[in-house]
PDB file of C-alpha atoms in Angstrom:
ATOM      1  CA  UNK Y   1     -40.069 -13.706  10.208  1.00 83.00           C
ATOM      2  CA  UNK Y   2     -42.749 -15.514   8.808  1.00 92.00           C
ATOM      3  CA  UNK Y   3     -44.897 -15.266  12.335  1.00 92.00           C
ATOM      4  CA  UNK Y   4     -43.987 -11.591  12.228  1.00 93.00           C
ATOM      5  CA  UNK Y   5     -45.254 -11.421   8.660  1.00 95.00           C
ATOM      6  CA  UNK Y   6     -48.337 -13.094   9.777  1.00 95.00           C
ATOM      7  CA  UNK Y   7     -49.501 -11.184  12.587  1.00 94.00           C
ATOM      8  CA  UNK Y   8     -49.184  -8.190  10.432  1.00 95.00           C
ATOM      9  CA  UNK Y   9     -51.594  -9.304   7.914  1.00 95.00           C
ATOM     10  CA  UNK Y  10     -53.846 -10.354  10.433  1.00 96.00           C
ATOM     11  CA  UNK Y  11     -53.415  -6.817  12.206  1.00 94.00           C
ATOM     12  CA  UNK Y  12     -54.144  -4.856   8.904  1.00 94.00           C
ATOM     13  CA  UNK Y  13     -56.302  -7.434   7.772  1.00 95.00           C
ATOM     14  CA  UNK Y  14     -59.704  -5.363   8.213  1.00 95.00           C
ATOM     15  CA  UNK Y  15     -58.270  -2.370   6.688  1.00 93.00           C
ATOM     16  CA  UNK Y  16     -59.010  -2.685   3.315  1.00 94.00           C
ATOM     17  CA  UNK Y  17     -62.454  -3.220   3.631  1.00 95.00           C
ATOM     18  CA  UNK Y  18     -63.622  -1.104   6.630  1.00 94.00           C
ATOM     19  CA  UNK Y  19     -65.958   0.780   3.865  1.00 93.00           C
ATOM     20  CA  UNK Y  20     -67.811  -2.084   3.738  1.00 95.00           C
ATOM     21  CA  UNK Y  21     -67.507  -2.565   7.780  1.00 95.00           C
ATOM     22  CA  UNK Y  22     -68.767   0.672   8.058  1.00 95.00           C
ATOM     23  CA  UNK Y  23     -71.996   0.232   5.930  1.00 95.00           C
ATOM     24  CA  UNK Y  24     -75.677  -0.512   7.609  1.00 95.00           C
ATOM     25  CA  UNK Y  25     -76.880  -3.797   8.672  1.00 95.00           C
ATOM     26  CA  UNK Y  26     -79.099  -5.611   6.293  1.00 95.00           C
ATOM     27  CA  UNK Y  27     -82.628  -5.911   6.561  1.00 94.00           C
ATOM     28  CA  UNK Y  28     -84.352  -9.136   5.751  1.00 94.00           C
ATOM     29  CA  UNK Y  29     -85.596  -9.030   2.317  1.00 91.00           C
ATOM     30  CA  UNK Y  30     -89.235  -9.369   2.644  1.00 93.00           C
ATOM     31  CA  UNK Y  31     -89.450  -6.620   5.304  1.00 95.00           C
ATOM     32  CA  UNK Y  32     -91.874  -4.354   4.908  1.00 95.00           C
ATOM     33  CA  UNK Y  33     -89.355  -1.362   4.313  1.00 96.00           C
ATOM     34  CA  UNK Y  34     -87.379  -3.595   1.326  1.00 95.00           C
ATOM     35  CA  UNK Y  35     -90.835  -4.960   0.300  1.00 95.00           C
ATOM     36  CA  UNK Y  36     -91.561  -1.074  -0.388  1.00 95.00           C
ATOM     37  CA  UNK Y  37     -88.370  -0.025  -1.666  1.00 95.00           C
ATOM     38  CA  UNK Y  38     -88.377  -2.704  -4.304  1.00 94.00           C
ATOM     39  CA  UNK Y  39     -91.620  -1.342  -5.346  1.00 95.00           C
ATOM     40  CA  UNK Y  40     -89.983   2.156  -5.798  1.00 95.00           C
ATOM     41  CA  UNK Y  41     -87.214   0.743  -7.621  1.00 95.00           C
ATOM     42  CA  UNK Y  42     -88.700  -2.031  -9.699  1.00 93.00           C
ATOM     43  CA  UNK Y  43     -85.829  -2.020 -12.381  1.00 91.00           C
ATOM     44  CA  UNK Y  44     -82.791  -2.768  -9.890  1.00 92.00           C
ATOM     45  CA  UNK Y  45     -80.690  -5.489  -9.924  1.00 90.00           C
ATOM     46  CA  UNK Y  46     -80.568  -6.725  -6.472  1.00 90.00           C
ATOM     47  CA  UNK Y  47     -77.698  -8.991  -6.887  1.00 88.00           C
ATOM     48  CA  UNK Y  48     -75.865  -6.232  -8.304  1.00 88.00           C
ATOM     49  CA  UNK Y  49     -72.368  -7.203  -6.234  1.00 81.00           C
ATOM     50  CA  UNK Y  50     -69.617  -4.780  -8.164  1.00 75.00           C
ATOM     51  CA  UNK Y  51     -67.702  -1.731  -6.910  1.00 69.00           C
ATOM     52  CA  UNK Y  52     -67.974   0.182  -9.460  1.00 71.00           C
ATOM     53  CA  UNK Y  53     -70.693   1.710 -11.852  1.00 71.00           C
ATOM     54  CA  UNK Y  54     -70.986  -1.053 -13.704  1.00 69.00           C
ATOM     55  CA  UNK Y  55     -71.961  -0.558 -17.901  1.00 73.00           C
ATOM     56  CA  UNK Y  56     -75.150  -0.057 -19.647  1.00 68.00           C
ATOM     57  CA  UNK Y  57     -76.418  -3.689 -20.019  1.00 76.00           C
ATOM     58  CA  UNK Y  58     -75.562  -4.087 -15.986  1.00 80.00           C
ATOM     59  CA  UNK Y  59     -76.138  -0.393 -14.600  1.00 87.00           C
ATOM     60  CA  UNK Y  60     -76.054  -0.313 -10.712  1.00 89.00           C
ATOM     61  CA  UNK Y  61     -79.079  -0.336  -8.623  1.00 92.00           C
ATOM     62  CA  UNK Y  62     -80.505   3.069  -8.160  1.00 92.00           C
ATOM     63  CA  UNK Y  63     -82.017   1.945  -4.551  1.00 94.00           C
ATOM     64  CA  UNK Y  64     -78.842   0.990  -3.129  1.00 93.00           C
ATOM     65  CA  UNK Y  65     -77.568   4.528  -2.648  1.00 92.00           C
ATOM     66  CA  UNK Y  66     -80.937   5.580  -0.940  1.00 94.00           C
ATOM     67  CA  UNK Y  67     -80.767   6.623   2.487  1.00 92.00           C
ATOM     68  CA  UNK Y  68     -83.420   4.107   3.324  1.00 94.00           C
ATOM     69  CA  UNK Y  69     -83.348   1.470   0.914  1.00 95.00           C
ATOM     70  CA  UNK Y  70     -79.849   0.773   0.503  1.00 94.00           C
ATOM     71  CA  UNK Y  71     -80.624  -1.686   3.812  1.00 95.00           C
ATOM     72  CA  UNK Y  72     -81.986  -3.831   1.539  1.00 95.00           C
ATOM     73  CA  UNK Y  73     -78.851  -4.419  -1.203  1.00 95.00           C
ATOM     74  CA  UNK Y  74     -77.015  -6.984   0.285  1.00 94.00           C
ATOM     75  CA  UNK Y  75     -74.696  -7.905  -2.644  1.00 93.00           C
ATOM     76  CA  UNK Y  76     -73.678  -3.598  -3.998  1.00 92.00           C
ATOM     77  CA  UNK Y  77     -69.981  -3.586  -3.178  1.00 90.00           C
ATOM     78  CA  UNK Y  78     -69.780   0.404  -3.962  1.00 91.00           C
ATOM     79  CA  UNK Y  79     -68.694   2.934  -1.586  1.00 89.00           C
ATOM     80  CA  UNK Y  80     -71.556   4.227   0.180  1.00 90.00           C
ATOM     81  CA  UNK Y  81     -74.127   1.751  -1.284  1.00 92.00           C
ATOM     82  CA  UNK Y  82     -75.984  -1.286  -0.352  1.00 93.00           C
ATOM     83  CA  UNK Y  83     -75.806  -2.832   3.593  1.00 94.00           C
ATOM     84  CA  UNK Y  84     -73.823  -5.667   4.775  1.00 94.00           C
ATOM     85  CA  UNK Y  85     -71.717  -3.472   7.466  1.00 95.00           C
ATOM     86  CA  UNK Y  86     -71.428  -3.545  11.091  1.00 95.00           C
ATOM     87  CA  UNK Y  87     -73.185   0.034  11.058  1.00 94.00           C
ATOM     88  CA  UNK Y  88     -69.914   2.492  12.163  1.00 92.00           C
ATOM     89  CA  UNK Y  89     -69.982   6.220  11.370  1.00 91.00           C
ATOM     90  CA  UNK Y  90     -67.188   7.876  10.009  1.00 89.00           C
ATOM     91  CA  UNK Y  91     -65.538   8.645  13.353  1.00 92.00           C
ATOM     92  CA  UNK Y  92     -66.225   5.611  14.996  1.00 94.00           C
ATOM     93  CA  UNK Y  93     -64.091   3.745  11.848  1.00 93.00           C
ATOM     94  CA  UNK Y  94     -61.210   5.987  12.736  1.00 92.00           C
ATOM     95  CA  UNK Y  95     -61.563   5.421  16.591  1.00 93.00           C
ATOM     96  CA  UNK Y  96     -61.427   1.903  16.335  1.00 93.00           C
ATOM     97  CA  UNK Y  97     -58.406   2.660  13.899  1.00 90.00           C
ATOM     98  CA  UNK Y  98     -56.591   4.088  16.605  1.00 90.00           C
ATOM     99  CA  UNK Y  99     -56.857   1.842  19.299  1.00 92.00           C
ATOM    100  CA  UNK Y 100     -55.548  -0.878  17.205  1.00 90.00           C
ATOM    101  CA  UNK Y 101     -52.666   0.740  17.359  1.00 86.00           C
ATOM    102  CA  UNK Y 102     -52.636   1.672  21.037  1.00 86.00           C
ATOM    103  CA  UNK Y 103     -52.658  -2.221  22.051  1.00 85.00           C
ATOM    104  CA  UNK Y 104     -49.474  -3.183  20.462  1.00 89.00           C
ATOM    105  CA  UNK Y 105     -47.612  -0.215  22.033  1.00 87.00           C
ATOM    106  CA  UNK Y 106     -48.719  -1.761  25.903  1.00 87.00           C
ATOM    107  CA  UNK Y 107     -47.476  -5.379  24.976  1.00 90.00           C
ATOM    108  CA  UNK Y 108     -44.472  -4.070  22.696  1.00 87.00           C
ATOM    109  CA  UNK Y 109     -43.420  -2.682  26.298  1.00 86.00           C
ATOM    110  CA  UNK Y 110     -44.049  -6.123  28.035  1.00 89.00           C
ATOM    111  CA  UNK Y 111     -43.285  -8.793  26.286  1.00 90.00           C
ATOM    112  CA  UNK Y 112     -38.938  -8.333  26.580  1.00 86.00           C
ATOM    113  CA  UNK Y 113     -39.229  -8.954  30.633  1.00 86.00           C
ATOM    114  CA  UNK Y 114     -42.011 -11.845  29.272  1.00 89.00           C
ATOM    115  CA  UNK Y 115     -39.720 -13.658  27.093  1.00 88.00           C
ATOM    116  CA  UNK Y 116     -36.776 -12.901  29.414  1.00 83.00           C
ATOM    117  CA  UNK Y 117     -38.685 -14.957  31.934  1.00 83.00           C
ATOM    118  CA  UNK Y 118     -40.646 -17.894  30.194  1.00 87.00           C
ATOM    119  CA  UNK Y 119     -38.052 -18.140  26.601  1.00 88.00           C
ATOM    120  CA  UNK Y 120     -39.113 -16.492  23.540  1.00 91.00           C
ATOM    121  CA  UNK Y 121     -40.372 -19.975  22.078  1.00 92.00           C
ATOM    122  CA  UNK Y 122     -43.178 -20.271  24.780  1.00 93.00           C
ATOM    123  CA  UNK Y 123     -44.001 -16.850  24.654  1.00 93.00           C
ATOM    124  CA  UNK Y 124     -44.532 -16.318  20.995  1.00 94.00           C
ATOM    125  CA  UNK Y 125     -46.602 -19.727  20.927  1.00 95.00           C
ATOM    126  CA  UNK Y 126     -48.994 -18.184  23.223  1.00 95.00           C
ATOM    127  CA  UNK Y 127     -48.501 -14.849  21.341  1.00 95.00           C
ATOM    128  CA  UNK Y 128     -49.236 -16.906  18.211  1.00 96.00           C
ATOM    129  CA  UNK Y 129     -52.647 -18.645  19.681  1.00 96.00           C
ATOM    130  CA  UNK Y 130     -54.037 -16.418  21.877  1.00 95.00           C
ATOM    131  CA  UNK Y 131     -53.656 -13.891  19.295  1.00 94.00           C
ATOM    132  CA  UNK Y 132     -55.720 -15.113  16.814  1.00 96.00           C
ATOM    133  CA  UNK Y 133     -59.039 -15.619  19.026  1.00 96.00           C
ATOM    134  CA  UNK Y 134     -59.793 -12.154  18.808  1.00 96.00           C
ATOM    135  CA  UNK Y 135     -59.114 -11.917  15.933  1.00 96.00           C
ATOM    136  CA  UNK Y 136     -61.187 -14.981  14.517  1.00 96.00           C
ATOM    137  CA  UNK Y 137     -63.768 -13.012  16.762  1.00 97.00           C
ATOM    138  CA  UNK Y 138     -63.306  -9.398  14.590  1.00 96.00           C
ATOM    139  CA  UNK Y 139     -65.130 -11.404  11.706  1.00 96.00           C
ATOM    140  CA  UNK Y 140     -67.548 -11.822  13.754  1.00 95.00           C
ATOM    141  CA  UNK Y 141     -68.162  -8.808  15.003  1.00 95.00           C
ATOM    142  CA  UNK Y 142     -71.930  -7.345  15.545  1.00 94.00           C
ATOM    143  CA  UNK Y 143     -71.543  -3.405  17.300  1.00 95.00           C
ATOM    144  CA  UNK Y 144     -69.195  -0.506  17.299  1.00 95.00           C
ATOM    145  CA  UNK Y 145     -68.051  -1.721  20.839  1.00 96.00           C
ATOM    146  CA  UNK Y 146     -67.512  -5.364  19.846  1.00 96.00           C
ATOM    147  CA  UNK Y 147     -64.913  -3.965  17.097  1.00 96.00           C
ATOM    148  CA  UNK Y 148     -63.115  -1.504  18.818  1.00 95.00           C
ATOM    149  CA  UNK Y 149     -62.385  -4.207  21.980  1.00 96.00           C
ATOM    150  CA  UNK Y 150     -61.318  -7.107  19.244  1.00 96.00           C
ATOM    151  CA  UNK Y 151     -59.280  -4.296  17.069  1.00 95.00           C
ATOM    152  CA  UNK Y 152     -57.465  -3.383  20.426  1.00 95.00           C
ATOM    153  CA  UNK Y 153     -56.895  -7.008  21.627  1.00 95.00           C
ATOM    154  CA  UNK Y 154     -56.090  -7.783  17.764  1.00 96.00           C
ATOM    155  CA  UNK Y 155     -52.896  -5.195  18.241  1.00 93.00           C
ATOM    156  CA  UNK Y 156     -51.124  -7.414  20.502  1.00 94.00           C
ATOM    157  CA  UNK Y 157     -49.922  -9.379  17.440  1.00 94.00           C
ATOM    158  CA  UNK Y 158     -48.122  -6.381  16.563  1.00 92.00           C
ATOM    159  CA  UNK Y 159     -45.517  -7.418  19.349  1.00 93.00           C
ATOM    160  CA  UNK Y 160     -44.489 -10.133  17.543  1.00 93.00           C
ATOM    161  CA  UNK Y 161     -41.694  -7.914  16.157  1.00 92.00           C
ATOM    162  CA  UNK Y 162     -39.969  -7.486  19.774  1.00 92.00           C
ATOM    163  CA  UNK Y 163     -40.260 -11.291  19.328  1.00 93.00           C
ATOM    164  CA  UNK Y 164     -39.041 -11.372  15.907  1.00 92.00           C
ATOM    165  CA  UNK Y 165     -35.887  -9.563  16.737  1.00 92.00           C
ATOM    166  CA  UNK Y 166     -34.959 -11.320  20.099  1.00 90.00           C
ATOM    167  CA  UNK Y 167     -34.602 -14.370  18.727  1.00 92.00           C
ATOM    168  CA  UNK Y 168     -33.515 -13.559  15.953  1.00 91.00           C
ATOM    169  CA  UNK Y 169     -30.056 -11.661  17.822  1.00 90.00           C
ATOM    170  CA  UNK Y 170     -29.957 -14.924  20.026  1.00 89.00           C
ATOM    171  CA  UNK Y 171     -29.819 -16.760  16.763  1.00 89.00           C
ATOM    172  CA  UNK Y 172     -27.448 -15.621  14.724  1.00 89.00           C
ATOM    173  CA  UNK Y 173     -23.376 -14.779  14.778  1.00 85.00           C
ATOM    174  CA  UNK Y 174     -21.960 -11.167  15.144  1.00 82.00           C
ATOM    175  CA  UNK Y 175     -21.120 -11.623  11.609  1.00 86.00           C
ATOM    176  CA  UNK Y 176     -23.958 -11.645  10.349  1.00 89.00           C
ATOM    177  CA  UNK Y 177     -26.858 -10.665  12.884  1.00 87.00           C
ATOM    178  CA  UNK Y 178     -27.093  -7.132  11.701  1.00 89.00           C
ATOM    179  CA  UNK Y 179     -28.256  -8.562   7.928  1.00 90.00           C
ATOM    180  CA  UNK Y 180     -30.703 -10.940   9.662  1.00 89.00           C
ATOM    181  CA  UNK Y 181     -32.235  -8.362  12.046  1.00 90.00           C
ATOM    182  CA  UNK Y 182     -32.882  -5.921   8.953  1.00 90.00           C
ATOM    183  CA  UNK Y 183     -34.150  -8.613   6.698  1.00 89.00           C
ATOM    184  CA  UNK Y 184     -36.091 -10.082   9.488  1.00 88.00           C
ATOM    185  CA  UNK Y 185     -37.946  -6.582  10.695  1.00 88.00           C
ATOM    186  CA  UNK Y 186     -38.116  -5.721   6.596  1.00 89.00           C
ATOM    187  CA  UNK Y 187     -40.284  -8.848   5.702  1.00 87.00           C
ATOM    188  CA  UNK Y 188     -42.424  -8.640   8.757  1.00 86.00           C
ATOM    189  CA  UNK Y 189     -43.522  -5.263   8.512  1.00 87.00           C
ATOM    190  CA  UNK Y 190     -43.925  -5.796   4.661  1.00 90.00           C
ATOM    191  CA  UNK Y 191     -47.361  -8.202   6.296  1.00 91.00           C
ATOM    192  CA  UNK Y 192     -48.866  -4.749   6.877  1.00 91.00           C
ATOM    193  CA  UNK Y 193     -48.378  -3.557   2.803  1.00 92.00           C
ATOM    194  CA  UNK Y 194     -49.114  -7.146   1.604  1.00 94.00           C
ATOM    195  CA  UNK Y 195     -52.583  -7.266   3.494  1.00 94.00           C
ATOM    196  CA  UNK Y 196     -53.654  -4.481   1.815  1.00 93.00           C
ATOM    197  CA  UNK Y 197     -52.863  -5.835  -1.405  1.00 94.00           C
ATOM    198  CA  UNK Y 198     -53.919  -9.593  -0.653  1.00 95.00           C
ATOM    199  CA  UNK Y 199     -57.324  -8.796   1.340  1.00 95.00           C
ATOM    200  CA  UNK Y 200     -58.298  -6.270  -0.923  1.00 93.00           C
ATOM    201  CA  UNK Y 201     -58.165  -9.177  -4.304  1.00 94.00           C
ATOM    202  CA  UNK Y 202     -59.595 -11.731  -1.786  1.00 96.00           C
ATOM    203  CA  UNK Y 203     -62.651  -9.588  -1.102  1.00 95.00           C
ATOM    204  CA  UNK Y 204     -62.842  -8.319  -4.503  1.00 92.00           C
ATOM    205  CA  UNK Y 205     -62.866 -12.348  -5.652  1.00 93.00           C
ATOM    206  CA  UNK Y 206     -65.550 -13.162  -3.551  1.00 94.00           C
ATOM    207  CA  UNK Y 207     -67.612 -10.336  -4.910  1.00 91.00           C
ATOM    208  CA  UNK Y 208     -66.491 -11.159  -8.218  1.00 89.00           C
ATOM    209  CA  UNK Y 209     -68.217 -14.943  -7.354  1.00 90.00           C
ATOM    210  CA  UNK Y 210     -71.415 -13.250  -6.185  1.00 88.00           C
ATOM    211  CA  UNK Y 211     -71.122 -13.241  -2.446  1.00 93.00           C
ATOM    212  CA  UNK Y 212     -72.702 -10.533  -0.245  1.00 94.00           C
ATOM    213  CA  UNK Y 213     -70.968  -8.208   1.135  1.00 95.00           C
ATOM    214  CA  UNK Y 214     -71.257  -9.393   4.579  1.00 96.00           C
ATOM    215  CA  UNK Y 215     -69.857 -12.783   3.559  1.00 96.00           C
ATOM    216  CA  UNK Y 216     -66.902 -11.255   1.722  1.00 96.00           C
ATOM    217  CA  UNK Y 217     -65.391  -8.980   4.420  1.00 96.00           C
ATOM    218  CA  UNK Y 218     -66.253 -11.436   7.081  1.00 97.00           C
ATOM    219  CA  UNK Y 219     -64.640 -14.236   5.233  1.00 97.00           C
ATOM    220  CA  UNK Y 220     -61.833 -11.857   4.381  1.00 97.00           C
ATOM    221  CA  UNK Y 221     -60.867 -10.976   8.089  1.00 97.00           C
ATOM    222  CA  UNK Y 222     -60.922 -14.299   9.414  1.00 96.00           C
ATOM    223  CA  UNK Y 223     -58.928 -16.262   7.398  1.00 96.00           C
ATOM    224  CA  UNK Y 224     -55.427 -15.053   9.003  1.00 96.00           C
ATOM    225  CA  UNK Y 225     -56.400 -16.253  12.517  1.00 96.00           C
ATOM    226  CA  UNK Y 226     -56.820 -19.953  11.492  1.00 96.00           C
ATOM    227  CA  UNK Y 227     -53.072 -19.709   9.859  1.00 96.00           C
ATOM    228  CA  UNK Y 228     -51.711 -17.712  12.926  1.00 97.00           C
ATOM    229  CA  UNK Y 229     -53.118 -20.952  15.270  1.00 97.00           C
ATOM    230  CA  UNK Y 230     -51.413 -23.473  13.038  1.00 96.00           C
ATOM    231  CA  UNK Y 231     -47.671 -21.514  13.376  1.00 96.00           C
ATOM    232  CA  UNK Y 232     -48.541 -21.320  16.877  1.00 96.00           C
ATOM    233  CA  UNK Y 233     -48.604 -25.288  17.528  1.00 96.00           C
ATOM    234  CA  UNK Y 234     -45.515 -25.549  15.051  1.00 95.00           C
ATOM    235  CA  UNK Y 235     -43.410 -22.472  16.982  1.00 94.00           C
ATOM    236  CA  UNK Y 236     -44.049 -24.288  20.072  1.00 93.00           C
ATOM    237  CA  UNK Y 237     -43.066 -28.178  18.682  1.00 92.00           C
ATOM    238  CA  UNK Y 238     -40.620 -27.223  16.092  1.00 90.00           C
ATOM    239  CA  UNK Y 239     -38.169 -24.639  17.523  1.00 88.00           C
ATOM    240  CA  UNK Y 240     -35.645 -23.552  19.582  1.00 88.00           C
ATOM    241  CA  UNK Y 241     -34.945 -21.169  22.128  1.00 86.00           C
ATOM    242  CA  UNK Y 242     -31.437 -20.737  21.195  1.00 84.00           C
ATOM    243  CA  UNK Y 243     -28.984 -22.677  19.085  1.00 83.00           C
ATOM    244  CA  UNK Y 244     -27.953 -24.438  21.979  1.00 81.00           C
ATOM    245  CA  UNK Y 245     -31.306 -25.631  23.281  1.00 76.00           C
ATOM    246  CA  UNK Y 246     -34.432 -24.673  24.847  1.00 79.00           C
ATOM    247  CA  UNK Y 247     -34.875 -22.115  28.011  1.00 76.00           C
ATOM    248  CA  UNK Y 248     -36.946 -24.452  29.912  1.00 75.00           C
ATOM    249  CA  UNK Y 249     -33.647 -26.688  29.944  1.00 74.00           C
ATOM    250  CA  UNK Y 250     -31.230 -23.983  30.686  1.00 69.00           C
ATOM    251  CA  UNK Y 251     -33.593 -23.180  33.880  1.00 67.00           C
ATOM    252  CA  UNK Y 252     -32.983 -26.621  34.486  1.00 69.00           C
ATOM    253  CA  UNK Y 253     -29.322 -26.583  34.867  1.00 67.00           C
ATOM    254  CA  UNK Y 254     -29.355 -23.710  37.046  1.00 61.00           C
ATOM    255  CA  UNK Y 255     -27.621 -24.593  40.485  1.00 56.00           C
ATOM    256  CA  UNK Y 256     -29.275 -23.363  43.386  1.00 54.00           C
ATOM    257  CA  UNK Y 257     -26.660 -21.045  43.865  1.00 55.00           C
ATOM    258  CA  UNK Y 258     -27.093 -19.159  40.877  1.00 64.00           C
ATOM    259  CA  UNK Y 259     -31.210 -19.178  41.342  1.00 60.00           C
ATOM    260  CA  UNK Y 260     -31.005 -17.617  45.258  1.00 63.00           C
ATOM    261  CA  UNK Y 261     -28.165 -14.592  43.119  1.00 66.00           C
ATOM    262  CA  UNK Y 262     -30.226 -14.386  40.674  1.00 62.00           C
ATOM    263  CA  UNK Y 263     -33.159 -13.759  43.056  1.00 62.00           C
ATOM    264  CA  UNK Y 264     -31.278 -11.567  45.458  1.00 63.00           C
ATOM    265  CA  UNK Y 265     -30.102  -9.374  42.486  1.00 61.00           C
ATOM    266  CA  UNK Y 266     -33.878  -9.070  41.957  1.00 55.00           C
ATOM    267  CA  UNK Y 267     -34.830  -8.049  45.063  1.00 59.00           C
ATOM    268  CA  UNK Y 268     -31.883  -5.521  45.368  1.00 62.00           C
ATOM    269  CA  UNK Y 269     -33.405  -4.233  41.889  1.00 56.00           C
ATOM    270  CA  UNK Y 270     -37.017  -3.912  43.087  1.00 54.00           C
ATOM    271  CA  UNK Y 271     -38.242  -7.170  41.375  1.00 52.00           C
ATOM    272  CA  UNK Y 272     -39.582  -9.749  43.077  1.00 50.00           C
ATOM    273  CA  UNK Y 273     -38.424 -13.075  44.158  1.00 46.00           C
ATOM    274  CA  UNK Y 274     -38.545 -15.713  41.126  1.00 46.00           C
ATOM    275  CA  UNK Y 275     -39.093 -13.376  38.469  1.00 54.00           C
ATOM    276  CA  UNK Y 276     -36.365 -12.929  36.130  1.00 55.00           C
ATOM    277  CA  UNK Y 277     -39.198 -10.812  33.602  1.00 58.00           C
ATOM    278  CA  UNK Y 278     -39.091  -8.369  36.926  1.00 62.00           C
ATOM    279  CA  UNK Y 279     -35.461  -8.127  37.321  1.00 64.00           C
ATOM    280  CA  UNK Y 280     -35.297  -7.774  33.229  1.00 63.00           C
ATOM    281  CA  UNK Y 281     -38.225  -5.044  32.655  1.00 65.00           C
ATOM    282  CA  UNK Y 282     -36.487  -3.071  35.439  1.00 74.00           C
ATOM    283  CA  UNK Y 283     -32.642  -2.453  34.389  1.00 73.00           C
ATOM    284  CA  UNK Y 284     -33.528  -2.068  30.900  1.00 69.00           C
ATOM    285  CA  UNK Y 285     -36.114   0.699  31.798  1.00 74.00           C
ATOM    286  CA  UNK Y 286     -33.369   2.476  33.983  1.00 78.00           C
ATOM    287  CA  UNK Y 287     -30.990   2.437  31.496  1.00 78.00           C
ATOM    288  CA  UNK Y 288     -31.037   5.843  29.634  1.00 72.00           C
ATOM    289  CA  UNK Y 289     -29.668   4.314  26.360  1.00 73.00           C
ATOM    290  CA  UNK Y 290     -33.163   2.405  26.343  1.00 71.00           C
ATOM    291  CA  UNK Y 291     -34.954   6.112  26.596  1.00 72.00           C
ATOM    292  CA  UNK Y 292     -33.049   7.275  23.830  1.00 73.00           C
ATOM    293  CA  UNK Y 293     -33.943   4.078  21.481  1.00 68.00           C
ATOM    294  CA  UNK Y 294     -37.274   4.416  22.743  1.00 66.00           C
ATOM    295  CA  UNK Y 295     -37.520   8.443  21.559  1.00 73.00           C
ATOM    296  CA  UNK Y 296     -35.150   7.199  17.889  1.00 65.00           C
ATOM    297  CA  UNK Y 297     -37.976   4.682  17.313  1.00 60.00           C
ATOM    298  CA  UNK Y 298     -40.816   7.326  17.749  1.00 58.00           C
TER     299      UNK Y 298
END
């Protein structure tokens, strides 16, 4: 549950601060456009780096609010002030909004037949590491287009709870698997709740310390990557398939027999030969209790 709970913060992790995302790109400070707009505003605090409208013995900079020189505040955390953004209009923010969403529901559909084929330990590893590039890369990010492909690639980790609950049935008795599943899928999707809470007092402690706001959001989105590599290595070297052992080894036990029915039950099905993912993907999608799951979950 933990991974689960992880990919979910990383998911939702740019949420919280997509109004500073959103805001221009800096210019350098001794520009000629800052270099004039400091002039205009002589009695602004440049380092100003609150949210909020600060009190009368630190009021915020007038400047940063201008439509011009507001490229030039680097540090004013408000809404709609200062620079330090990626540049996004309104629309573009809620575009890129929505195809973070649209990537998990292409994997969510995939990754069953994927762990049917490879074991649920391999393929969450790779969920787990591959993962967290783009998202590393998301705190990077430079252009509209750069964030809407790494928000979209980014929603994959939301198929970690397919994962989650596959192995989590495998797992556990029929005594008690029902418990497990709920409490499993609970403190998963609680990651999504919890990064809104957690990012937003990590950002707002890094402006609290004086950091731009470039550095702060930046810093804020890419922190969940680096921990969503490390459970990646220890999914794959700690854990188990099942409580009996590890798919690779199963496969290896197969007889031949049971490989050329298992293949020839494929093939009969539409699959291909060798591909138990095929054989998987295609009775559950002509099974019309999976339809009416799929509309229940909708």
């Amino acid at each position: 549950w933990f991974n689960f709970f992880m990919c979910f913060i990383m998911w939702f992790a740019i949420a919280p601060v997509m109004t500073q995302v959103v805001k221009p790109k800096c210019l350098a400070t001794d520009s000629d456009v800052c270099v004039t707009c400091f002039a205009k505003f002589p009695n602004d605090n440049v380092r100003y780096s609150r949210d909020d409208n600060g009190n009368a013995e630190n009021p915020p900079p007038v400047g940063a609010k201008d439509a011009v020189c507001k490229k030039c505040y680097s540090f004013d955390g408000r809404k709609g002030a200062g620079c330090g953004g990626v540049g996004l209009t309104g629309n573009q923010a809620k575009n890129s909004t929505m195809v973070a969403i649209s990537g998990t529901i292409i994997l969510r559909v995939l990754i069953g037949a994927i762990s049917d084929g490879i074991g649920i330990r391999v393929t969450y590893s790779v969920l787990l590491v591959c993962g967290c590039i783009p998202g590393a890369l998301l705190a990077a990010a430079d252009s509209y287009i750069a964030v809407v492909l790494l928000r979209f690639l980014v929603g994959f980790a939301g198929a970690a709870f397919v994962l989650t609950q596959l192995w989590t049935t495998i797992m556990f008795d029929l005594n008690c698997v029902g418990i497990v599943n709920a409490t499993s899928a609970g403190w998963g999707n609680l990651g999504g709740g919890v990064a809104q809470l957690l990012n937003g007092n990590i950002f707002n402690s890094l402006k609290i310390s004086g950091y731009s706001n470039e550095f702060a959001w930046r810093f804020t989105v890419g922190w969940s990557p680096g921990v969503l590599f490390v459970l990646g290595l220890c999914t794959f070297l700690l854990t188990d398939d099942t409580p009996y052992g590890n798919f690779k080894e199963f496969k290896k036990r197969e007889s031949a027999e049971d490989k050329a029915a298992t293949e020839a039950e494929v093939l009969k099905q539409g699959g291909e030969p060798g591909t138990v993912a095929a054989k998987s993907l295609i009775e559950a999608a002509s099974s019309w209790q999976t339809w009416v799951m799929f509309l229940c979950y909708m």
